Each structure stands twice: as C-alpha cells, then as structure tokens.
Coordinates of C-alpha atoms in Angstrom, one line a residue:
M16 CA 0.1 0.2 0.4
S17 CA 1.4 3.3 -1.1
R18 CA 1.8 6.1 1.6
T19 CA -0.7 8.3 -0.1
V20 CA -3.4 5.5 -0.1
L21 CA -2.4 5.1 3.8
R22 CA -2.7 8.4 4.5
R23 CA -6.2 8.8 3.0
V24 CA -7.1 5.3 4.6
L25 CA -6.0 6.6 8.0
R26 CA -8.3 10.2 7.2
W27 CA -11.4 8.3 6.5
G28 CA -11.0 6.1 9.7
F29 CA -10.3 9.1 11.9
L30 CA -13.3 11.0 10.6
L31 CA -15.4 7.6 11.0
V32 CA -14.4 7.5 14.4
A33 CA -14.8 11.1 15.5
L34 CA -18.4 10.6 13.5
G35 CA -19.3 7.7 15.7
F36 CA -18.2 9.2 18.8
G37 CA -20.0 12.2 18.3
I38 CA -23.3 9.9 17.5
W39 CA -22.6 8.0 21.0
A40 CA -22.6 11.3 22.8
V41 CA -25.6 12.6 21.8
A42 CA -27.9 9.3 21.8
G43 CA -27.2 8.1 25.2
Q44 CA -29.5 11.6 26.0
W45 CA -31.6 11.1 22.9
R46 CA -35.1 11.3 24.6
A47 CA -34.0 14.3 26.5
V48 CA -33.0 15.6 23.5
A49 CA -36.5 14.6 21.2
D50 CA -38.3 16.1 24.0
G51 CA -36.5 19.8 23.9
L52 CA -36.6 19.7 20.0
G53 CA -40.2 18.9 20.3
R54 CA -41.0 22.4 22.5
L55 CA -38.8 24.6 19.9
S56 CA -40.2 26.0 16.7
W57 CA -38.1 25.5 13.5
P58 CA -37.0 29.4 13.0
L59 CA -35.3 29.3 16.9
L60 CA -33.7 25.9 16.1
A61 CA -32.2 27.6 12.7
G62 CA -31.3 30.3 14.0
S63 CA -29.3 28.9 16.8
L64 CA -27.1 26.8 14.1
G65 CA -27.0 29.7 12.0
A66 CA -25.4 31.7 15.4
T67 CA -23.4 27.9 16.2
L68 CA -21.8 28.3 12.4
A69 CA -21.0 32.0 13.1
A70 CA -19.4 30.9 16.5
L71 CA -17.3 27.8 14.8
G72 CA -16.4 30.3 12.2
A73 CA -14.8 32.7 14.3
G74 CA -12.8 29.8 16.0
M75 CA -11.4 29.2 13.1
M76 CA -10.2 33.2 12.0
M77 CA -8.7 32.4 15.9
W78 CA -6.4 30.1 15.2
R79 CA -6.1 31.3 11.3
A80 CA -4.7 34.6 12.8
L81 CA -2.8 32.7 15.4
L82 CA -1.1 30.4 12.7
A83 CA -0.4 33.8 10.5
D84 CA 1.5 35.7 13.3
L85 CA 3.6 32.4 13.6
G86 CA 4.5 32.7 10.1
S87 CA 2.2 31.0 7.6
P88 CA -0.6 32.7 6.6
L89 CA -3.4 30.5 5.1
H90 CA -5.9 31.2 2.8
V91 CA -9.5 31.0 4.3
V92 CA -10.7 28.0 2.4
D93 CA -7.4 26.1 3.5
A94 CA -7.3 27.1 7.1
A95 CA -11.4 26.1 7.4
K96 CA -10.7 23.0 5.6
V97 CA -7.5 22.0 8.4
F98 CA -9.2 23.6 11.1
F99 CA -12.4 22.1 10.9
V100 CA -11.9 18.9 9.7
G101 CA -9.4 18.4 12.4
Q102 CA -11.8 19.7 15.2
L103 CA -13.9 16.5 14.8
G104 CA -11.2 14.3 17.1
K105 CA -12.2 16.3 19.9
Y106 CA -15.6 13.6 20.1
I107 CA -12.7 10.9 20.5
P108 CA -11.8 10.7 23.8
G109 CA -8.2 12.0 24.5
S110 CA -7.2 15.3 23.5
V111 CA -4.4 14.2 21.1
W112 CA -6.6 13.7 17.9
P113 CA -7.6 17.2 16.9
V114 CA -3.9 18.1 17.2
L115 CA -2.3 15.4 14.9
A116 CA -5.2 15.7 12.5
Q117 CA -4.5 19.6 12.3
M118 CA -0.8 18.7 12.1
E119 CA -0.9 16.6 8.6
L120 CA -3.9 18.5 7.0
A121 CA -1.4 21.6 7.5
C122 CA 1.6 20.0 6.4
D123 CA 0.2 18.9 3.3
L124 CA -0.2 22.9 2.6
G125 CA 3.0 23.7 3.6
V126 CA 2.9 24.4 7.2
P127 CA 5.8 22.8 9.8
R128 CA 4.4 20.7 11.9
P129 CA 5.8 22.3 15.1
R130 CA 4.3 25.5 13.8
S131 CA 0.9 24.0 13.3
A132 CA 1.1 22.5 16.9
A133 CA 1.9 25.5 18.6
A134 CA -1.4 27.1 16.7
F135 CA -3.4 24.8 18.1
F136 CA -2.4 24.5 21.6
L137 CA -2.1 28.8 21.3
T138 CA -5.9 28.8 20.8
Y139 CA -7.1 26.8 24.0
P140 CA -5.3 29.6 26.4
V141 CA -7.2 32.2 24.6
Y142 CA -10.3 30.2 24.4
L143 CA -10.0 29.8 28.0
A144 CA -9.0 33.7 28.9
T145 CA -11.6 35.1 27.0
G146 CA -14.2 32.5 28.0
L147 CA -13.7 33.1 31.5
L148 CA -13.6 36.8 31.0
V149 CA -16.8 36.9 29.7
A150 CA -18.1 34.6 32.4
G151 CA -16.6 36.7 35.0
A152 CA -18.6 39.6 33.6
T153 CA -21.9 38.3 33.2
L154 CA -22.8 35.7 35.7
P155 CA -22.0 37.3 39.3
V156 CA -24.5 40.0 38.1
L157 CA -27.2 38.2 38.2
A158 CA -26.3 35.1 40.6
G159 CA -28.1 36.7 43.7
E160 CA -27.2 35.3 46.4
S161 CA -24.9 32.6 44.6
V162 CA -22.5 34.9 43.8
A163 CA -20.1 33.7 45.8
R164 CA -19.6 30.7 43.4
Y165 CA -18.2 32.6 41.0
A166 CA -15.5 33.8 43.7
W167 CA -12.5 31.9 41.7
L168 CA -13.0 33.6 38.8
V169 CA -12.1 36.7 40.0
V170 CA -9.2 35.2 41.2
L171 CA -7.9 33.0 37.9
L172 CA -8.5 35.4 35.4
P173 CA -6.0 37.9 36.1
L174 CA -3.0 35.2 35.8
L175 CA -5.0 34.2 32.4
L176 CA -4.8 37.3 31.1
A177 CA -1.1 38.1 32.7
G178 CA -0.3 34.2 30.7
L179 CA -1.5 35.4 27.1
H180 CA 1.4 38.0 27.4
P181 CA 3.5 37.4 24.1
R182 CA 6.9 37.2 26.4
V183 CA 5.0 34.4 28.4
V184 CA 3.4 32.5 25.6
N185 CA 7.1 32.8 23.9
A186 CA 8.5 31.4 26.4
V187 CA 6.4 28.8 27.6
L188 CA 6.1 27.6 23.7
N189 CA 9.8 27.4 23.3
L190 CA 10.4 25.5 26.6
G191 CA 7.7 23.3 25.6
L192 CA 9.6 22.5 22.2
R193 CA 13.0 22.5 24.1
L194 CA 11.6 19.7 25.9
I195 CA 10.4 17.3 23.0
R196 CA 13.4 18.3 20.9
R197 CA 12.5 20.9 18.4
P198 CA 14.0 23.8 17.1
P199 CA 12.4 27.1 18.9
L200 CA 9.8 29.0 17.1
E201 CA 11.2 30.8 13.8
R202 CA 8.6 33.6 14.2
P203 CA 8.1 34.8 17.8
L204 CA 3.7 35.6 18.6
S205 CA 3.2 39.6 18.6
R206 CA 1.2 41.3 20.4
R207 CA -0.9 42.0 17.4
G208 CA -1.3 38.3 16.8
V209 CA -2.9 38.0 20.7
V210 CA -5.1 40.6 20.0
T211 CA -6.3 39.8 16.6
S212 CA -7.0 35.8 18.1
A213 CA -9.1 37.4 21.2
A214 CA -11.0 39.6 19.3
W215 CA -12.1 36.4 17.2
A216 CA -12.4 34.3 20.8
L217 CA -15.1 37.4 21.6
A218 CA -17.1 37.5 18.7
G219 CA -17.3 33.7 18.8
W220 CA -18.6 34.4 22.6
V221 CA -21.2 36.4 21.9
A222 CA -22.7 34.2 18.7
Y223 CA -22.2 31.4 20.9
G224 CA -24.3 33.4 23.6
V225 CA -26.9 34.1 20.8
H226 CA -27.2 30.6 20.0
L227 CA -27.8 29.5 23.5
W228 CA -30.2 32.5 24.0
L229 CA -32.6 31.5 21.3
L230 CA -32.7 27.5 22.7
V231 CA -33.7 29.0 26.3
H232 CA -35.8 32.1 25.0
G233 CA -38.5 28.8 23.4
L234 CA -37.8 27.3 26.5
G235 CA -39.7 30.1 29.0
A236 CA -36.8 32.3 29.8
T237 CA -37.6 36.0 28.4
G238 CA -36.0 39.2 29.0
P239 CA -32.5 41.0 29.4
A240 CA -31.1 38.6 32.2
A241 CA -31.7 35.3 29.8
A242 CA -29.6 36.5 27.0
V243 CA -26.8 38.2 29.6
L244 CA -26.9 34.6 31.5
S245 CA -26.8 32.8 28.0
L246 CA -23.9 34.4 26.8
G247 CA -21.8 33.7 30.3
A248 CA -23.4 30.6 30.7
F249 CA -22.1 28.7 27.6
A250 CA -18.8 30.4 27.8
L251 CA -18.1 28.9 31.6
A252 CA -19.5 25.4 30.6
W253 CA -17.2 25.2 27.8
C254 CA -14.0 26.3 29.8
L255 CA -15.0 23.6 32.5
G256 CA -15.8 21.0 29.5
F257 CA -12.7 21.4 28.2
L258 CA -10.7 21.5 31.6
V259 CA -11.6 17.8 31.8
V260 CA -9.9 15.6 29.1
I261 CA -11.7 12.6 29.8
A262 CA -14.7 13.4 28.6
P263 CA -15.0 13.5 24.7
A264 CA -15.7 17.6 23.7
G265 CA -16.5 18.2 28.1
A266 CA -19.6 16.0 27.1
G267 CA -21.6 15.6 30.3
V268 CA -19.3 18.2 32.2
R269 CA -20.5 21.2 29.8
E270 CA -24.2 20.7 30.1
V271 CA -24.0 20.0 34.3
A272 CA -22.5 23.8 34.4
M273 CA -25.0 25.1 31.9
V274 CA -27.9 24.2 33.7
A275 CA -26.5 25.1 37.3
A276 CA -25.2 28.6 35.1
L277 CA -28.8 29.1 33.9
A278 CA -30.6 28.2 37.2
P279 CA -31.9 32.1 37.9
V280 CA -33.8 32.2 34.6
L281 CA -34.7 28.4 33.9
D282 CA -36.0 25.5 35.8
Q283 CA -33.9 22.4 36.3
G284 CA -36.3 20.5 33.4
P285 CA -36.1 23.5 31.0
A286 CA -32.2 23.8 31.5
I287 CA -31.2 20.4 31.0
A288 CA -33.1 19.9 27.6
A289 CA -31.9 23.6 26.6
A290 CA -28.5 21.7 27.2
L291 CA -29.1 18.4 25.6
V292 CA -30.2 20.5 22.6
S293 CA -27.1 23.0 22.7
R294 CA -24.9 20.2 22.3
L295 CA -26.5 18.6 19.6
I296 CA -26.5 21.8 17.1
V297 CA -23.1 22.2 18.2
S298 CA -22.1 18.9 16.9
V299 CA -24.4 19.6 13.5
G300 CA -22.6 22.7 13.3
D301 CA -19.0 21.1 13.4
L302 CA -20.3 18.3 10.8
V303 CA -22.1 20.9 8.7
C304 CA -18.6 23.2 8.6
A305 CA -16.3 20.3 8.0
A306 CA -18.0 19.1 5.2
L307 CA -18.3 22.6 3.8
A308 CA -14.9 23.5 4.1
G309 CA -13.6 19.9 2.7
A310 CA -15.9 20.9 -0.1
A311 CA -14.8 24.3 -0.7
A312 CA -11.3 23.2 -0.8
K313 CA -11.7 20.6 -3.4
A314 CA -13.6 23.3 -5.5
A315 CA -10.8 25.4 -5.0
L316 CA -8.2 22.9 -6.1
R317 CA -10.5 21.9 -9.0
W318 CA -10.7 25.4 -10.1
N319 CA -7.0 26.2 -9.9
G320 CA -6.0 23.1 -11.6
Q321 CA -8.4 24.3 -14.7
G322 CA -5.8 27.4 -15.3
G323 CA -7.9 29.4 -12.2
A324 CA -5.7 32.6 -11.1
D325 CA -4.0 31.7 -7.4
R326 CA -6.2 32.1 -4.9
P327 CA -5.8 36.1 -3.0
G328 CA -4.1 35.6 -0.4
D329 CA -3.9 38.1 3.1
G330 CA -2.3 40.6 1.5
A331 CA 0.9 39.8 2.7
P332 CA 4.1 41.4 0.7
N333 CA 5.1 38.6 -2.2
P334 CA 8.6 37.6 -1.1
K335 CA 11.5 39.1 -2.2
P336 CA 13.3 37.4 -5.5
G337 CA 15.2 35.0 -4.2
T338 CA 13.7 34.2 -0.5
D339 CA 11.3 32.6 1.0
D340 CA 9.1 34.5 2.7
E341 CA 6.6 32.4 5.0
R342 CA 4.3 35.1 5.4
H343 CA 3.2 34.6 1.9
P344 CA -0.2 33.1 2.1
V345 CA 0.5 29.6 1.5
R346 CA -1.3 27.7 -1.4
P347 CA -1.8 23.5 -2.1
G348 CA 1.1 22.5 -4.4
A349 CA 3.3 25.4 -4.3
D350 CA 6.0 23.4 -2.4
R351 CA 5.6 20.6 -5.1
D352 CA 5.9 22.7 -8.0
R353 CA 9.2 24.2 -6.5
G354 CA 10.4 20.9 -5.6
T355 CA 11.1 21.6 -1.7
S356 CA 8.8 20.7 1.4
R357 CA 8.5 23.4 3.6
G358 CA 7.0 20.9 6.5
D359 CA 9.3 18.8 8.0
G360 CA 8.8 15.8 6.4
P361 CA 7.4 14.7 3.1
G362 CA 4.2 15.0 2.4
P363 CA 1.3 14.5 -1.0
A364 CA -0.9 17.3 -2.0
A365 CA -3.9 17.9 -0.4
P366 CA -6.4 15.6 -2.0

C-alpha cells in the first residue's frame, strides 16, 4: 500500500471514528434531546444553528490569525479545511486527536508540524482567558445569593490574562519545543497576533451566547437577564468542559455547568433540555463546517487546476526575489511545484 493511499485510509478512519463518538455522545440522552426539540420552533432551531456556525467560523479565524502570526498564513478556504476537519477529533476520548489531524492536514499545505501544533495549543489559553472573562463579566451580576460560587473567576482571570502576554507565551512554547527536542519558534508570537486572536474569540463567545439564548427563549426564559446569562453560561460551560480532558468534547461536564448557570432564569427541566439541544446543535455545526470546508477546498483545487488564478492572499507582501517569505499565503501544491517541502517531512498534496 502506497503512502498516499495509507494516509487517505487513515483520514477516512479518523473521520468515521470521530463521527461515531459524536453520535454516541448525543444518543445516550436522545429522549431528553427529542423532548427539548419538540418544545422549540424550527425558526429558533435554525437561528441557533446559524449562530453556532458563526461562532465556529470565528474560532477558525482565531486559529488562522495565530498561525499567520507564527509565520504561516493560509487562505481562508485552506484554513477552514484544516481547522474544521481536524476539530472532529475532539469527539474521540483523549486530547491528542485534533492536533494530530491538524498537523497532518496543514503539513500538506506547507506548514511545519511544530508551527501548526503551536497554533493549535495557543487557541486554548486564548479561549480559556476570553471565555472566563465573559463568564466573570456576566454570571456574577445576575447570580443573586449564589454570587460566591463565582469568586474563583476573579482569582483565576488575572493569571490567565497575564499568561497571554506574548513574552510569556513565547517562553512557554520554546520551553516545550526544547523539551521535545524541536527547534524554537522561527517567528515569535506578537502582541498584534494575541489581540487579533482574542478579538475573534470574543466574537465567537457572543455568537455562542446568541445560540444558547434562542434555545432558552423558546423554553420560557425571556428578558435581558436570559440573554446575559446565556452568554456567560455557555462560556463557563465550555471552559469547564475543556478542563476535564477525559470527556469527549466536554460531554456531561458542559451540560451540568450550563444547567447550574441558567438556574436564575430557567427551571432544571427546561435547562437540561436547553443544554442537551445545544450539544446536538454544536455537533451538527461541527459536521456542517467540516463538510462545507472540505467541499470548498476541493472546489478551489479543481478551479485552480483548470487554469484559474491563484486564490487571493491575505494582503501579505510578495516575497522578494530569491527569498522564501513564509508570510506569503501558502497554496496547495506550491512546495511540490518548487520541488521542496516547507513541512518537517515529505507529504503528498492535499486531496
């Protein structure tokens, strides 16, 4: 079996396993999910899915901004394929699958594996810091007598924000690379990269808040308090779900945290239904984004192969003659055409 065939078999196997675990995570609670779906109108469900797609798109743009700042900007179509297909690995128990998938997919586009791994791991402190910031700014305001339960946010948040300083991030990344005997970052993360990625992350949290608010609104929670708590509840639930690495995509942990955060505006039964339907919609959003990104990438490759011009870049300057400026957006096949590889190992072009 050739290496190309083996890689394709492994990728399809990865997708099937991730899909199976994603279905399993929802199927175990299907009766409660079906009950929640029956109480919600189709316009609300469609709006919630649309907000989810917007939030997932913001997450992809955050990762793309980090990768570009580290030295490998990708066209949005290529970035979407790498990010969304790789993210399906979060449904498999263990935290290693998404980064492995993204490393391999990005390598086909000329991104060195250590760099794509660095961008992947950077997304989580950005998500955690901004998510806890959103939770800390919203949940205590409407918690009433339960405000003490959120005191830990006040203590933890300054540490996370300090950890996002470029000097701290670069030092930690280079230490990790040194421990695994890899060379240090060729281009350190800049302040602009951190600010840009944090802005995309905050936009994503707002979209996720809209996603959950539409659900709780349909289940009986109305008024401004429901909207504010939906924003903070989703952010806090995601952060806690991420920290429990043994649960695929935070399954179970996220729902418990969301129900508790929504308690001031929603009874336990409807809150459980909202949390489970939210899980289903986010899972559907992951699949939709992965499918659309894969189809768009194949269509773009087919169009380029028929003599179309290269896809426009990010506005990065063209490399000077005789240089290899990695800030110039990478397109599939560019390294193959030059007879070189910008990854840390040979690999076929993206299918």
